[in-house]
PDB file of C-alpha atoms in Angstrom:
ATOM      1  CA  MET P   1       0.000   0.000   0.000  1.00 52.00           C
ATOM      2  CA  ARG P   2       2.918   2.350   0.665  1.00 62.00           C
ATOM      3  CA  LEU P   3       4.048   1.816  -2.928  1.00 71.00           C
ATOM      4  CA  LEU P   4       0.557   2.380  -4.339  1.00 75.00           C
ATOM      5  CA  THR P   5       0.233   5.931  -3.029  1.00 74.00           C
ATOM      6  CA  PRO P   6       3.380   7.333  -4.738  1.00 77.00           C
ATOM      7  CA  LEU P   7       2.303   5.678  -7.994  1.00 81.00           C
ATOM      8  CA  LEU P   8      -1.103   7.336  -7.765  1.00 81.00           C
ATOM      9  CA  GLU P   9       0.447  10.702  -6.892  1.00 80.00           C
ATOM     10  CA  TRP P  10       2.856  10.597  -9.826  1.00 83.00           C
ATOM     11  CA  SER P  11       0.005   9.577 -12.114  1.00 85.00           C
ATOM     12  CA  ALA P  12      -1.881  12.691 -10.994  1.00 83.00           C
ATOM     13  CA  PHE P  13       1.193  14.808 -11.750  1.00 84.00           C
ATOM     14  CA  CYS P  14       1.538  13.261 -15.228  1.00 87.00           C
ATOM     15  CA  VAL P  15      -2.125  14.005 -15.933  1.00 86.00           C
ATOM     16  CA  ALA P  16      -1.566  17.639 -14.891  1.00 84.00           C
ATOM     17  CA  VAL P  17       1.393  17.919 -17.290  1.00 86.00           C
ATOM     18  CA  PHE P  18      -0.685  16.402 -20.101  1.00 88.00           C
ATOM     19  CA  VAL P  19      -3.464  18.929 -19.437  1.00 85.00           C
ATOM     20  CA  VAL P  20      -0.928  21.754 -19.817  1.00 86.00           C
ATOM     21  CA  PHE P  21       0.121  20.454 -23.241  1.00 87.00           C
ATOM     22  CA  LEU P  22      -3.512  20.202 -24.296  1.00 86.00           C
ATOM     23  CA  ALA P  23      -4.224  23.722 -23.030  1.00 84.00           C
ATOM     24  CA  LEU P  24      -1.236  25.248 -24.838  1.00 84.00           C
ATOM     25  CA  SER P  25      -2.132  23.385 -28.030  1.00 87.00           C
ATOM     26  CA  HIS P  26      -5.679  24.728 -27.799  1.00 83.00           C
ATOM     27  CA  TYR P  27      -4.318  28.251 -27.258  1.00 81.00           C
ATOM     28  CA  LYS P  28      -2.031  27.910 -30.284  1.00 83.00           C
ATOM     29  CA  ILE P  29      -4.979  26.924 -32.482  1.00 85.00           C
ATOM     30  CA  THR P  30      -7.695  29.271 -31.182  1.00 80.00           C
ATOM     31  CA  ASN P  31      -5.723  32.098 -29.491  1.00 78.00           C
ATOM     32  CA  ASP P  32      -8.222  31.788 -26.635  1.00 75.00           C
ATOM     33  CA  ILE P  33      -6.583  32.790 -23.351  1.00 72.00           C
ATOM     34  CA  THR P  34      -9.005  30.689 -21.290  1.00 75.00           C
ATOM     35  CA  THR P  35      -7.389  27.292 -21.603  1.00 81.00           C
ATOM     36  CA  PRO P  36      -3.729  28.146 -20.844  1.00 80.00           C
ATOM     37  CA  ILE P  37      -4.690  29.971 -17.643  1.00 74.00           C
ATOM     38  CA  ILE P  38      -6.595  26.909 -16.434  1.00 78.00           C
ATOM     39  CA  GLY P  39      -3.797  24.670 -17.692  1.00 80.00           C
ATOM     40  CA  VAL P  40      -1.211  26.594 -15.684  1.00 78.00           C
ATOM     41  CA  ALA P  41      -3.403  26.322 -12.591  1.00 76.00           C
ATOM     42  CA  PHE P  42      -3.596  22.539 -13.128  1.00 79.00           C
ATOM     43  CA  PHE P  43       0.173  22.358 -13.530  1.00 81.00           C
ATOM     44  CA  MET P  44       0.873  24.237 -10.299  1.00 78.00           C
ATOM     45  CA  ALA P  45      -1.555  21.962  -8.474  1.00 77.00           C
ATOM     46  CA  GLY P  46       0.279  19.000 -10.023  1.00 79.00           C
ATOM     47  CA  CYS P  47       3.602  20.379  -8.789  1.00 79.00           C
ATOM     48  CA  MET P  48       2.161  20.423  -5.285  1.00 77.00           C
ATOM     49  CA  ASP P  49       1.179  16.759  -5.731  1.00 76.00           C
ATOM     50  CA  ALA P  50       4.746  15.998  -6.794  1.00 79.00           C
ATOM     51  CA  PHE P  51       6.099  17.739  -3.690  1.00 76.00           C
ATOM     52  CA  HIS P  52       3.688  15.779  -1.509  1.00 72.00           C
ATOM     53  CA  THR P  53       5.078  12.524  -2.914  1.00 75.00           C
ATOM     54  CA  LEU P  54       8.751  13.534  -2.825  1.00 76.00           C
ATOM     55  CA  ALA P  55       8.509  14.777   0.751  1.00 71.00           C
ATOM     56  CA  ALA P  56       6.628  11.674   1.917  1.00 68.00           C
ATOM     57  CA  ASP P  57       9.265   9.400   0.350  1.00 71.00           C
ATOM     58  CA  ARG P  58      12.091  11.586   1.730  1.00 69.00           C
ATOM     59  CA  LEU P  59      13.433  12.231  -1.747  1.00 72.00           C
ATOM     60  CA  ILE P  60      13.608  15.920  -0.852  1.00 71.00           C
ATOM     61  CA  PRO P  61      14.630  17.253   2.596  1.00 72.00           C
ATOM     62  CA  ALA P  62      11.744  17.388   5.049  1.00 70.00           C
ATOM     63  CA  VAL P  63      12.141  17.476   8.823  1.00 74.00           C
ATOM     64  CA  ALA P  64       8.708  16.460  10.145  1.00 74.00           C
ATOM     65  CA  ASP P  65       7.621  12.890  10.894  1.00 76.00           C
ATOM     66  CA  ASN P  66       5.797  11.153   8.026  1.00 73.00           C
ATOM     67  CA  ARG P  67       2.741  10.509  10.204  1.00 77.00           C
ATOM     68  CA  ASP P  68       2.262  14.271  10.373  1.00 80.00           C
ATOM     69  CA  LEU P  69       3.892  15.279   7.098  1.00 80.00           C
ATOM     70  CA  ILE P  70       1.861  13.111   4.694  1.00 82.00           C
ATOM     71  CA  PRO P  71      -1.665  14.046   5.855  1.00 86.00           C
ATOM     72  CA  PHE P  72      -0.702  17.693   6.402  1.00 85.00           C
ATOM     73  CA  THR P  73       0.908  18.135   2.981  1.00 82.00           C
ATOM     74  CA  TRP P  74      -2.056  16.336   1.402  1.00 86.00           C
ATOM     75  CA  ALA P  75      -4.472  18.803   3.003  1.00 88.00           C
ATOM     76  CA  ILE P  76      -2.280  21.760   2.045  1.00 85.00           C
ATOM     77  CA  CYS P  77      -1.947  20.523  -1.545  1.00 83.00           C
ATOM     78  CA  ARG P  78      -5.689  19.967  -1.895  1.00 89.00           C
ATOM     79  CA  THR P  79      -6.460  23.394  -0.460  1.00 89.00           C
ATOM     80  CA  PHE P  80      -3.909  24.957  -2.815  1.00 84.00           C
ATOM     81  CA  ASN P  81      -5.415  22.988  -5.695  1.00 85.00           C
ATOM     82  CA  ALA P  82      -8.894  24.330  -5.000  1.00 89.00           C
ATOM     83  CA  ILE P  83      -7.740  27.908  -4.425  1.00 87.00           C
ATOM     84  CA  ILE P  84      -5.496  28.021  -7.495  1.00 84.00           C
ATOM     85  CA  MET P  85      -8.291  26.703  -9.728  1.00 86.00           C
ATOM     86  CA  ILE P  86     -10.783  29.211  -8.324  1.00 88.00           C
ATOM     87  CA  ALA P  87      -8.197  31.987  -8.738  1.00 84.00           C
ATOM     88  CA  GLY P  88      -7.450  31.004 -12.338  1.00 81.00           C
ATOM     89  CA  VAL P  89     -11.115  30.905 -13.292  1.00 86.00           C
ATOM     90  CA  SER P  90     -11.828  34.141 -11.386  1.00 86.00           C
ATOM     91  CA  ILE P  91      -9.110  35.931 -13.355  1.00 80.00           C
ATOM     92  CA  LEU P  92     -10.885  34.930 -16.537  1.00 80.00           C
ATOM     93  CA  LEU P  93     -14.281  36.006 -15.195  1.00 85.00           C
ATOM     94  CA  ILE P  94     -13.072  39.382 -13.910  1.00 82.00           C
ATOM     95  CA  ARG P  95     -10.833  40.228 -16.853  1.00 71.00           C
ATOM     96  CA  LYS P  96     -12.644  42.173 -19.555  1.00 62.00           C
ATOM     97  CA  LYS P  97     -13.004  40.571 -22.944  1.00 56.00           C
ATOM     98  CA  LYS P  98     -10.416  41.754 -25.428  1.00 51.00           C
ATOM     99  CA  SER P  99      -9.837  41.173 -29.069  1.00 46.00           C
ATOM    100  CA  LYS P 100      -7.523  38.339 -30.055  1.00 47.00           C
ATOM    101  CA  SER P 101      -4.790  40.775 -31.011  1.00 40.00           C
ATOM    102  CA  GLU P 102      -4.779  42.160 -27.473  1.00 44.00           C
ATOM    103  CA  ARG P 103      -4.584  38.776 -25.828  1.00 49.00           C
ATOM    104  CA  GLY P 104      -0.878  38.218 -25.374  1.00 52.00           C
ATOM    105  CA  PHE P 105       0.959  35.184 -24.166  1.00 58.00           C
ATOM    106  CA  GLY P 106       2.678  37.568 -21.751  1.00 68.00           C
ATOM    107  CA  PHE P 107      -0.466  37.556 -19.639  1.00 66.00           C
ATOM    108  CA  VAL P 108      -0.212  33.780 -19.374  1.00 63.00           C
ATOM    109  CA  ILE P 109       3.448  34.050 -18.349  1.00 68.00           C
ATOM    110  CA  SER P 110       2.636  36.677 -15.697  1.00 75.00           C
ATOM    111  CA  VAL P 111      -0.076  34.531 -14.137  1.00 71.00           C
ATOM    112  CA  SER P 112       2.230  31.494 -14.267  1.00 69.00           C
ATOM    113  CA  LEU P 113       4.946  33.352 -12.366  1.00 75.00           C
ATOM    114  CA  ILE P 114       2.500  34.448  -9.661  1.00 80.00           C
ATOM    115  CA  PHE P 115       1.167  30.905  -9.253  1.00 74.00           C
ATOM    116  CA  GLY P 116       4.731  29.560  -9.216  1.00 72.00           C
ATOM    117  CA  VAL P 117       5.874  31.884  -6.427  1.00 79.00           C
ATOM    118  CA  ILE P 118       2.869  30.937  -4.294  1.00 79.00           C
ATOM    119  CA  ALA P 119       3.555  27.224  -4.844  1.00 72.00           C
ATOM    120  CA  TYR P 120       7.245  27.614  -3.948  1.00 75.00           C
ATOM    121  CA  VAL P 121       6.507  29.493  -0.726  1.00 81.00           C
ATOM    122  CA  ILE P 122       4.051  26.815   0.430  1.00 78.00           C
ATOM    123  CA  ILE P 123       6.500  24.016  -0.443  1.00 73.00           C
ATOM    124  CA  HIS P 124       9.375  25.702   1.390  1.00 75.00           C
ATOM    125  CA  ILE P 125       7.381  26.333   4.567  1.00 82.00           C
ATOM    126  CA  ALA P 126       6.033  22.769   4.748  1.00 77.00           C
ATOM    127  CA  ALA P 127       9.444  21.198   4.105  1.00 75.00           C
ATOM    128  CA  THR P 128      11.300  23.232   6.742  1.00 80.00           C
ATOM    129  CA  THR P 129       8.735  23.061   9.558  1.00 83.00           C
ATOM    130  CA  ALA P 130       9.692  20.503  12.217  1.00 79.00           C
ATOM    131  CA  HIS P 131       6.409  20.303  14.121  1.00 82.00           C
ATOM    132  CA  LEU P 132       3.303  20.072  11.978  1.00 82.00           C
ATOM    133  CA  PRO P 133      -0.220  20.086  13.443  1.00 86.00           C
ATOM    134  CA  LYS P 134      -2.175  16.869  13.983  1.00 86.00           C
ATOM    135  CA  THR P 135      -4.603  16.372  11.118  1.00 88.00           C
ATOM    136  CA  THR P 136      -6.214  12.959  11.757  1.00 90.00           C
ATOM    137  CA  PHE P 137      -8.812  12.264  14.464  1.00 92.00           C
ATOM    138  CA  PRO P 138     -10.003   8.628  14.020  1.00 91.00           C
ATOM    139  CA  ASN P 139     -12.762   8.783  16.649  1.00 89.00           C
ATOM    140  CA  SER P 140     -14.382  11.964  15.348  1.00 92.00           C
ATOM    141  CA  PHE P 141     -17.208  12.343  12.828  1.00 92.00           C
ATOM    142  CA  ILE P 142     -14.906  14.510  10.713  1.00 95.00           C
ATOM    143  CA  THR P 143     -11.775  12.379  10.760  1.00 94.00           C
ATOM    144  CA  ARG P 144      -9.623  14.872   8.856  1.00 95.00           C
ATOM    145  CA  PRO P 145     -10.907  18.400   9.584  1.00 95.00           C
ATOM    146  CA  TYR P 146      -8.125  20.017   7.521  1.00 94.00           C
ATOM    147  CA  ASP P 147      -9.663  18.369   4.452  1.00 95.00           C
ATOM    148  CA  ALA P 148     -13.030  19.997   5.101  1.00 96.00           C
ATOM    149  CA  LEU P 149     -11.810  23.342   3.721  1.00 95.00           C
ATOM    150  CA  PRO P 150     -10.906  22.024   0.244  1.00 94.00           C
ATOM    151  CA  LEU P 151     -14.188  20.075   0.276  1.00 96.00           C
ATOM    152  CA  VAL P 152     -16.122  23.318   0.736  1.00 97.00           C
ATOM    153  CA  LEU P 153     -13.967  25.097  -1.859  1.00 96.00           C
ATOM    154  CA  PHE P 154     -14.497  22.395  -4.497  1.00 95.00           C
ATOM    155  CA  LEU P 155     -18.241  22.404  -3.820  1.00 96.00           C
ATOM    156  CA  PHE P 156     -18.314  26.175  -4.203  1.00 96.00           C
ATOM    157  CA  ALA P 157     -16.285  26.014  -7.418  1.00 95.00           C
ATOM    158  CA  GLY P 158     -18.419  23.254  -8.901  1.00 95.00           C
ATOM    159  CA  LEU P 159     -21.707  24.927  -8.095  1.00 96.00           C
ATOM    160  CA  PHE P 160     -20.925  28.583  -8.783  1.00 95.00           C
ATOM    161  CA  ILE P 161     -17.502  29.326 -10.306  1.00 94.00           C
ATOM    162  CA  TYR P 162     -17.021  26.704 -13.023  1.00 93.00           C
ATOM    163  CA  PRO P 163     -20.575  27.019 -14.433  1.00 95.00           C
ATOM    164  CA  ARG P 164     -20.065  30.774 -14.812  1.00 93.00           C
ATOM    165  CA  LEU P 165     -16.892  30.141 -16.788  1.00 90.00           C
ATOM    166  CA  TYR P 166     -18.711  27.701 -19.062  1.00 91.00           C
ATOM    167  CA  LYS P 167     -21.523  30.202 -19.581  1.00 92.00           C
ATOM    168  CA  ARG P 168     -19.118  33.007 -20.489  1.00 88.00           C
ATOM    169  CA  HIS P 169     -16.542  30.913 -22.398  1.00 83.00           C
ATOM    170  CA  PRO P 170     -18.416  27.832 -23.640  1.00 86.00           C
ATOM    171  CA  SER P 171     -16.042  25.075 -24.760  1.00 81.00           C
ATOM    172  CA  LEU P 172     -15.375  21.398 -24.211  1.00 81.00           C
ATOM    173  CA  PHE P 173     -12.521  22.377 -21.915  1.00 80.00           C
ATOM    174  CA  ALA P 174     -14.751  24.536 -19.714  1.00 85.00           C
ATOM    175  CA  HIS P 175     -17.437  21.852 -19.693  1.00 89.00           C
ATOM    176  CA  ALA P 176     -14.897  19.240 -18.594  1.00 86.00           C
ATOM    177  CA  LEU P 177     -13.864  21.563 -15.784  1.00 88.00           C
ATOM    178  CA  VAL P 178     -17.451  21.639 -14.502  1.00 92.00           C
ATOM    179  CA  ILE P 179     -17.634  17.841 -14.559  1.00 93.00           C
ATOM    180  CA  SER P 180     -14.257  17.564 -12.808  1.00 90.00           C
ATOM    181  CA  ALA P 181     -15.808  19.048  -9.669  1.00 93.00           C
ATOM    182  CA  ILE P 182     -17.656  15.755  -9.087  1.00 95.00           C
ATOM    183  CA  PRO P 183     -14.582  13.517  -8.541  1.00 93.00           C
ATOM    184  CA  GLU P 184     -12.885  16.389  -6.684  1.00 94.00           C
ATOM    185  CA  VAL P 185     -15.745  16.508  -4.162  1.00 96.00           C
ATOM    186  CA  VAL P 186     -15.874  12.694  -3.885  1.00 96.00           C
ATOM    187  CA  THR P 187     -12.135  12.683  -3.208  1.00 94.00           C
ATOM    188  CA  GLN P 188     -12.542  15.118  -0.336  1.00 96.00           C
ATOM    189  CA  LEU P 189     -15.533  13.234   1.099  1.00 96.00           C
ATOM    190  CA  HIS P 190     -13.398  10.090   1.383  1.00 96.00           C
ATOM    191  CA  MET P 191     -10.651  12.002   3.177  1.00 95.00           C
ATOM    192  CA  THR P 192     -12.781  14.265   5.356  1.00 96.00           C
ATOM    193  CA  PHE P 193     -15.222  11.669   6.672  1.00 96.00           C
ATOM    194  CA  GLY P 194     -13.638   8.296   5.850  1.00 94.00           C
ATOM    195  CA  SER P 195      -9.870   8.065   6.179  1.00 93.00           C
ATOM    196  CA  THR P 196      -8.657   7.373   9.704  1.00 92.00           C
ATOM    197  CA  ALA P 197      -5.054   6.289   9.025  1.00 89.00           C
ATOM    198  CA  LEU P 198      -2.324   6.481   6.422  1.00 84.00           C
ATOM    199  CA  PHE P 199      -2.818   4.139   3.459  1.00 83.00           C
ATOM    200  CA  ASP P 200      -6.263   2.873   4.517  1.00 89.00           C
ATOM    201  CA  ASN P 201      -8.959   2.186   1.900  1.00 91.00           C
ATOM    202  CA  HIS P 202     -10.448   5.683   1.930  1.00 93.00           C
ATOM    203  CA  PHE P 203      -6.948   7.174   1.692  1.00 89.00           C
ATOM    204  CA  ASN P 204      -6.102   5.138  -1.420  1.00 88.00           C
ATOM    205  CA  ILE P 205      -9.518   5.668  -3.025  1.00 91.00           C
ATOM    206  CA  ALA P 206      -9.087   9.413  -2.590  1.00 90.00           C
ATOM    207  CA  HIS P 207      -5.673   9.320  -4.260  1.00 86.00           C
ATOM    208  CA  PHE P 208      -7.141   7.377  -7.204  1.00 89.00           C
ATOM    209  CA  MET P 209     -10.120   9.727  -7.537  1.00 89.00           C
ATOM    210  CA  LYS P 210      -7.762  12.690  -7.681  1.00 86.00           C
ATOM    211  CA  ILE P 211      -6.320  11.289 -10.937  1.00 86.00           C
ATOM    212  CA  VAL P 212      -9.850  11.187 -12.385  1.00 85.00           C
TER     213      VAL P 212
END
């Protein structure tokens, strides 16, 4: 089971990279700024997944015990994932429509740099903190309260944010983003109310659902 989790995490990272290639290809063909912004958000979330795996396997320096590090970095990565997706979509919703000639790739690069700095800061803090908070409470109704926040964020995004993007920028990519909220919420339900220990059934199901 310990081997299964890193495999699932790396699969999620590979999917995120593939989404970036699809998004940039779509931008090259249509010059529509929507897809690369979302693609960059996916990639940064995937980078956080990669950090979660590397830190848990001690392939990068991390000082906290794995029993605290793995569930804490999971919760942080999922929260970052939800926030970065909401932020990426919100940028598109707030930004005024411009003609294709005014839509520069520089805007994509600027947003990428901002997302990258945020991701690096979170990674650095988690890796250098010796004492991380307890995140798992097996005897409670909410077994992983830190996972409740991304659950609420994904619900909010799926019900209000993503549909608005699809309405304003209708495309297969935007429609897929709306549908993606379903496995995201299911993932968080397994972790928030089901998982009581590292590598239990709910833990592994959640990691698989994240790939979906």
